[in-house]
Short mmCIF file of C-alpha atoms in Angstrom, two decimals:
data_model
loop_
_atom_site.label_atom_id
_atom_site.label_comp_id
_atom_site.label_asym_id
_atom_site.label_seq_id
_atom_site.Cartn_x
_atom_site.Cartn_y
_atom_site.Cartn_z
CA MET A 30 -45.11 -10.27 33.59
CA PRO A 31 -46.06 -8.33 36.70
CA ALA A 32 -48.87 -5.77 36.66
CA LYS A 33 -47.92 -2.23 35.73
CA ASP A 34 -47.42 0.24 38.50
CA ILE A 35 -50.03 3.01 38.81
CA TYR A 36 -47.38 5.61 37.87
CA HIS A 37 -45.96 3.68 34.91
CA ASP A 38 -47.25 6.05 32.23
CA SER A 39 -46.35 9.13 34.24
CA VAL A 40 -42.71 7.99 34.48
CA ARG A 41 -42.66 7.03 30.81
CA ASN A 42 -43.92 10.50 29.86
CA ALA A 43 -41.44 12.21 32.18
CA LEU A 44 -38.52 10.34 30.61
CA VAL A 45 -39.63 11.27 27.07
CA LYS A 46 -39.99 14.94 28.09
CA ASP A 47 -36.44 14.76 29.48
CA GLY A 48 -35.09 13.62 26.11
CA TRP A 49 -35.00 9.87 26.67
CA MET A 50 -36.07 7.35 24.08
CA ILE A 51 -38.02 4.46 25.60
CA THR A 52 -36.43 1.29 24.21
CA HIS A 53 -38.02 -1.36 26.46
CA ASP A 54 -41.39 -1.56 28.22
CA PRO A 55 -40.67 -3.73 30.13
CA LEU A 56 -36.96 -4.57 30.02
CA ARG A 57 -36.52 -8.30 30.47
CA ILE A 58 -33.35 -9.52 32.15
CA SER A 59 -32.50 -13.12 32.83
CA TRP A 60 -30.00 -15.09 34.90
CA GLY A 61 -29.75 -18.85 35.09
CA GLY A 62 -33.19 -19.37 33.59
CA ARG A 63 -34.92 -16.91 35.93
CA ASP A 64 -36.65 -13.99 34.20
CA MET A 65 -37.03 -10.57 35.75
CA TYR A 66 -38.86 -7.57 34.31
CA ILE A 67 -37.72 -4.01 34.96
CA ASP A 68 -40.47 -1.53 34.13
CA LEU A 69 -38.65 0.59 31.53
CA GLY A 70 -35.45 0.72 29.52
CA ALA A 71 -34.39 4.02 27.97
CA GLU A 72 -31.50 5.62 26.08
CA ARG A 73 -30.31 9.15 25.47
CA LEU A 74 -27.51 10.61 23.39
CA ILE A 75 -25.34 12.53 25.80
CA ALA A 76 -22.60 13.83 23.48
CA ALA A 77 -21.47 12.62 20.10
CA GLU A 78 -18.11 11.48 21.38
CA ARG A 79 -19.44 9.89 24.54
CA GLY A 80 -22.21 7.96 22.85
CA GLU A 81 -25.41 6.84 24.45
CA GLN A 82 -26.46 6.75 28.07
CA LYS A 83 -28.61 3.74 29.02
CA ILE A 84 -30.86 3.35 32.01
CA ALA A 85 -33.33 0.87 33.46
CA VAL A 86 -36.14 2.29 35.59
CA GLU A 87 -38.25 0.43 38.12
CA VAL A 88 -41.33 2.43 39.12
CA LYS A 89 -42.27 2.32 42.83
CA SER A 90 -45.41 4.03 44.07
CA PHE A 91 -45.19 3.24 47.78
CA VAL A 92 -48.93 2.79 48.08
CA GLY A 93 -48.69 -0.09 50.60
CA ASP A 94 -49.74 0.09 54.24
CA SER A 95 -46.16 0.12 55.50
CA VAL A 96 -43.37 2.40 54.27
CA VAL A 97 -40.77 -0.05 55.61
CA ALA A 98 -42.34 -2.99 53.73
CA ASP A 99 -42.50 -0.92 50.53
CA LEU A 100 -38.84 0.05 51.01
CA GLU A 101 -37.79 -3.57 51.58
CA LYS A 102 -39.49 -4.65 48.37
CA ALA A 103 -38.05 -1.74 46.35
CA ILE A 104 -34.51 -2.23 47.69
CA GLY A 105 -34.67 -5.99 47.10
CA GLN A 106 -35.63 -5.45 43.47
CA PHE A 107 -32.96 -2.77 43.10
CA VAL A 108 -30.03 -4.81 44.40
CA LEU A 109 -31.10 -7.99 42.59
CA TYR A 110 -31.63 -6.26 39.22
CA ARG A 111 -28.42 -4.29 39.65
CA ALA A 112 -26.47 -7.50 40.23
CA VAL A 113 -27.93 -9.07 37.08
CA LEU A 114 -27.43 -5.91 34.98
CA ALA A 115 -23.79 -5.74 36.09
CA GLU A 116 -23.30 -9.11 34.39
CA ARG A 117 -25.63 -8.76 31.42
CA ASP A 118 -25.63 -5.08 30.51
CA PRO A 119 -22.95 -3.36 32.61
CA ASP A 120 -23.28 0.06 30.92
CA ARG A 121 -26.94 0.39 31.91
CA LYS A 122 -27.62 2.25 35.17
CA LEU A 123 -30.59 1.28 37.30
CA TYR A 124 -32.93 3.74 39.04
CA LEU A 125 -35.98 3.46 41.26
CA ALA A 126 -38.55 6.02 40.11
CA VAL A 127 -40.51 7.40 43.07
CA PRO A 128 -43.15 10.13 43.24
CA LYS A 129 -42.27 13.53 44.69
CA ASP A 130 -43.83 12.99 48.12
CA ILE A 131 -41.87 9.75 48.63
CA LEU A 132 -38.65 11.41 47.43
CA GLN A 133 -39.14 14.29 49.87
CA ASN A 134 -40.23 12.14 52.78
CA VAL A 135 -38.97 8.56 52.71
CA PHE A 136 -35.69 9.17 50.87
CA ALA A 137 -34.89 12.35 52.79
CA GLU A 138 -35.51 10.80 56.21
CA PRO A 139 -32.80 8.94 58.17
CA LEU A 140 -33.74 5.44 56.89
CA GLY A 141 -33.63 6.64 53.28
CA GLU A 142 -30.32 8.41 53.89
CA LEU A 143 -28.91 5.20 55.39
CA LEU A 144 -29.90 3.31 52.23
CA MET A 145 -28.22 5.89 49.99
CA LYS A 146 -25.10 5.90 52.17
CA ASN A 147 -24.90 2.11 51.75
CA HIS A 148 -25.39 2.34 47.97
CA LEU A 149 -28.60 0.33 48.18
CA ALA A 150 -30.55 2.59 45.82
CA GLN A 151 -30.31 5.15 43.05
CA VAL A 152 -33.44 7.25 42.82
CA MET A 153 -35.21 9.28 40.16
CA GLY A 154 -37.93 11.51 41.64
CA PHE A 155 -40.83 12.55 39.43
CA ASP A 156 -43.87 14.76 39.77
CA PRO A 157 -46.96 12.65 38.98
CA GLN A 158 -49.03 15.80 38.41
CA THR A 159 -46.84 17.34 35.72
CA ASP A 160 -45.11 14.14 34.52
CA GLU A 161 -41.71 15.72 35.03
CA ILE A 162 -38.46 14.42 36.45
CA ILE A 163 -37.45 16.50 39.44
CA LYS A 164 -34.28 14.86 40.75
CA TRP A 165 -31.72 12.09 40.16
CA ILE A 166 -29.90 10.73 43.25
CA PRO A 167 -26.99 10.42 42.98
CA MET B 12 -45.33 -6.62 64.36
CA PRO B 13 -45.51 -8.81 61.27
CA ALA B 14 -47.05 -12.28 61.39
CA LYS B 15 -44.74 -15.14 62.31
CA ASP B 16 -43.35 -17.22 59.49
CA ILE B 17 -44.61 -20.82 59.26
CA TYR B 18 -41.10 -22.10 60.11
CA HIS B 19 -40.50 -19.73 63.00
CA ASP B 20 -40.65 -22.41 65.73
CA SER B 21 -38.63 -24.86 63.68
CA VAL B 22 -35.78 -22.36 63.33
CA ARG B 23 -36.00 -21.43 66.99
CA ASN B 24 -35.72 -25.10 67.97
CA ALA B 25 -32.84 -25.67 65.55
CA LEU B 26 -30.88 -22.76 67.05
CA VAL B 27 -31.41 -24.03 70.60
CA LYS B 28 -30.27 -27.54 69.58
CA ASP B 29 -27.15 -25.94 68.08
CA GLY B 30 -26.27 -24.34 71.42
CA TRP B 31 -27.73 -20.88 70.88
CA MET B 32 -29.64 -18.99 73.51
CA ILE B 33 -32.65 -17.15 72.08
CA THR B 34 -32.44 -13.60 73.41
CA HIS B 35 -35.04 -11.83 71.24
CA ASP B 36 -38.25 -13.04 69.61
CA PRO B 37 -38.54 -10.78 67.69
CA LEU B 38 -35.49 -8.51 67.69
CA ARG B 39 -36.61 -4.92 67.24
CA ILE B 40 -34.28 -2.53 65.47
CA SER B 41 -34.99 1.10 64.79
CA TRP B 42 -33.57 3.91 62.67
CA GLY B 43 -34.85 7.45 62.46
CA GLY B 44 -38.16 6.52 64.09
CA ARG B 45 -38.83 3.57 61.80
CA ASP B 46 -39.16 0.21 63.54
CA MET B 47 -38.18 -3.10 61.99
CA TYR B 48 -38.58 -6.56 63.48
CA ILE B 49 -36.12 -9.36 62.76
CA ASP B 50 -37.60 -12.74 63.67
CA LEU B 51 -34.99 -13.91 66.19
CA GLY B 52 -31.94 -12.71 68.09
CA ALA B 53 -29.57 -15.30 69.59
CA GLU B 54 -26.24 -15.57 71.37
CA ARG B 55 -23.70 -18.31 71.93
CA LEU B 56 -20.49 -18.50 73.91
CA ILE B 57 -17.81 -19.41 71.41
CA ALA B 58 -14.70 -19.44 73.62
CA ALA B 59 -14.02 -17.84 76.95
CA GLU B 60 -11.44 -15.46 75.55
CA ARG B 61 -13.44 -14.57 72.43
CA GLY B 62 -16.69 -13.92 74.24
CA GLU B 63 -20.14 -14.20 72.78
CA GLN B 64 -21.24 -14.55 69.21
CA LYS B 65 -24.45 -12.69 68.35
CA ILE B 66 -26.77 -13.27 65.43
CA ALA B 67 -30.08 -12.03 64.09
CA VAL B 68 -32.13 -14.48 62.04
CA GLU B 69 -34.90 -13.64 59.59
CA VAL B 70 -36.94 -16.74 58.68
CA LYS B 71 -37.94 -17.04 55.02
CA SER B 72 -40.15 -19.91 53.85
CA PHE B 73 -40.39 -19.11 50.14
CA VAL B 74 -44.00 -20.22 49.97
CA GLY B 75 -45.05 -17.52 47.48
CA ASP B 76 -46.04 -18.12 43.87
CA SER B 77 -42.81 -16.71 42.49
CA VAL B 78 -39.30 -17.64 43.61
CA VAL B 79 -37.96 -14.36 42.21
CA ALA B 80 -40.52 -12.30 44.15
CA ASP B 81 -39.72 -14.24 47.34
CA LEU B 82 -36.00 -13.63 46.74
CA GLU B 83 -36.53 -9.90 46.16
CA LYS B 84 -38.43 -9.59 49.42
CA ALA B 85 -35.86 -11.65 51.37
CA ILE B 86 -32.87 -9.76 49.93
CA GLY B 87 -34.53 -6.40 50.53
CA GLN B 88 -35.07 -7.26 54.19
CA PHE B 89 -31.53 -8.61 54.47
CA VAL B 90 -29.72 -5.57 53.08
CA LEU B 91 -31.94 -3.10 54.96
CA TYR B 92 -31.61 -4.87 58.32
CA ARG B 93 -27.87 -5.37 57.78
CA ALA B 94 -27.43 -1.63 57.15
CA VAL B 95 -29.30 -0.78 60.37
CA LEU B 96 -27.49 -3.45 62.43
CA ALA B 97 -24.12 -2.12 61.20
CA GLU B 98 -25.00 1.16 62.91
CA ARG B 99 -26.90 -0.08 65.95
CA ASP B 100 -25.37 -3.45 66.83
CA PRO B 101 -22.28 -3.94 64.63
CA ASP B 102 -21.16 -7.19 66.31
CA ARG B 103 -24.39 -8.98 65.43
CA LYS B 104 -24.35 -10.97 62.18
CA LEU B 105 -27.52 -11.32 60.16
CA TYR B 106 -28.72 -14.52 58.48
CA LEU B 107 -31.70 -15.52 56.36
CA ALA B 108 -32.96 -18.91 57.58
CA VAL B 109 -34.29 -20.98 54.67
CA PRO B 110 -35.60 -24.57 54.58
CA LYS B 111 -33.44 -27.32 53.07
CA ASP B 112 -35.19 -27.46 49.69
CA ILE B 113 -34.75 -23.71 49.14
CA LEU B 114 -31.11 -23.93 50.23
CA GLN B 115 -30.46 -26.77 47.79
CA ASN B 116 -32.43 -25.26 44.93
CA VAL B 117 -32.73 -21.49 44.98
CA PHE B 118 -29.43 -20.69 46.72
CA ALA B 119 -27.46 -23.28 44.73
CA GLU B 120 -28.77 -22.13 41.36
CA PRO B 121 -27.12 -19.34 39.31
CA LEU B 122 -29.35 -16.54 40.64
CA GLY B 123 -28.66 -17.55 44.25
CA GLU B 124 -24.93 -17.81 43.51
CA LEU B 125 -24.99 -14.33 42.00
CA LEU B 126 -26.57 -12.99 45.20
CA MET B 127 -23.92 -14.65 47.36
CA LYS B 128 -21.12 -13.39 45.08
CA ASN B 129 -22.47 -9.85 45.52
CA HIS B 130 -22.70 -10.26 49.31
CA LEU B 131 -26.46 -9.70 49.23
CA ALA B 132 -27.24 -12.55 51.63
CA GLN B 133 -25.90 -14.78 54.38
CA VAL B 134 -27.89 -17.95 54.70
CA MET B 135 -28.62 -20.52 57.40
CA GLY B 136 -30.21 -23.67 56.00
CA PHE B 137 -32.37 -25.79 58.30
CA ASP B 138 -34.26 -29.05 58.04
CA PRO B 139 -37.91 -28.37 58.94
CA GLN B 140 -38.51 -32.08 59.55
CA THR B 141 -35.80 -32.59 62.16
CA ASP B 142 -35.48 -28.94 63.34
CA GLU B 143 -31.74 -29.01 62.70
CA ILE B 144 -29.35 -26.51 61.18
CA ILE B 145 -27.67 -28.03 58.15
CA LYS B 146 -25.49 -25.25 56.75
CA TRP B 147 -24.25 -21.68 57.26
CA ILE B 148 -23.23 -19.72 54.14
CA PRO B 149 -20.73 -18.23 54.29
#
């Protein structure tokens, strides 16, 4: 299993504060004998008649030297895991968890907007100081 | 600019043998002030009335410890560059160039097939021993 991201516990705490139950840490998915590990799986009761909402969350800190290289890696994981989840666990939505400064800079700049326009990411922004979720996109 | 892939010259030679003219090495693309470098740009006259065919080729050797990690990186570059090319140079098709053994193993196995089914890659397989293109998918 890959090493935990530096913000792993912060995202875990933020999800719990937001009413999510952590069900997997990590969430293992598999396709054709290849294993992949998404950082967290979580569930939340949305309304009695609508049942449970399920998510998978991959934590991305963007601490590398190059924002573009960090984006490439994050987007590659996102589209690969999403493709596998669509087959294995189609009700579970996938998010990239990114800290506030990355949300407000990288994902609000033209390259980030182009990714969102092309449906190449869904993003959950969190505040690593307060361990709180600040935004889900979309 | 990133370091050249170990198979860079092999792919360049294979394209030339196949009738392509190398026009960019690397091909720089840019969006919102962020620069990205695709390994090669090439053109070929397909038929007088249909004009020129243009491609961009990102060389991927898959020499890392983990096939899944190499795939994530390759797919992330592919979908990001494709999104930028669609805006900047929409007639240019993007391919990942992979050596024969990766073509026959990784891209023929279930995880590779899932990627192709989800349109997350176009692949050009080459033989690094003979510097020849062996397959375009699709």
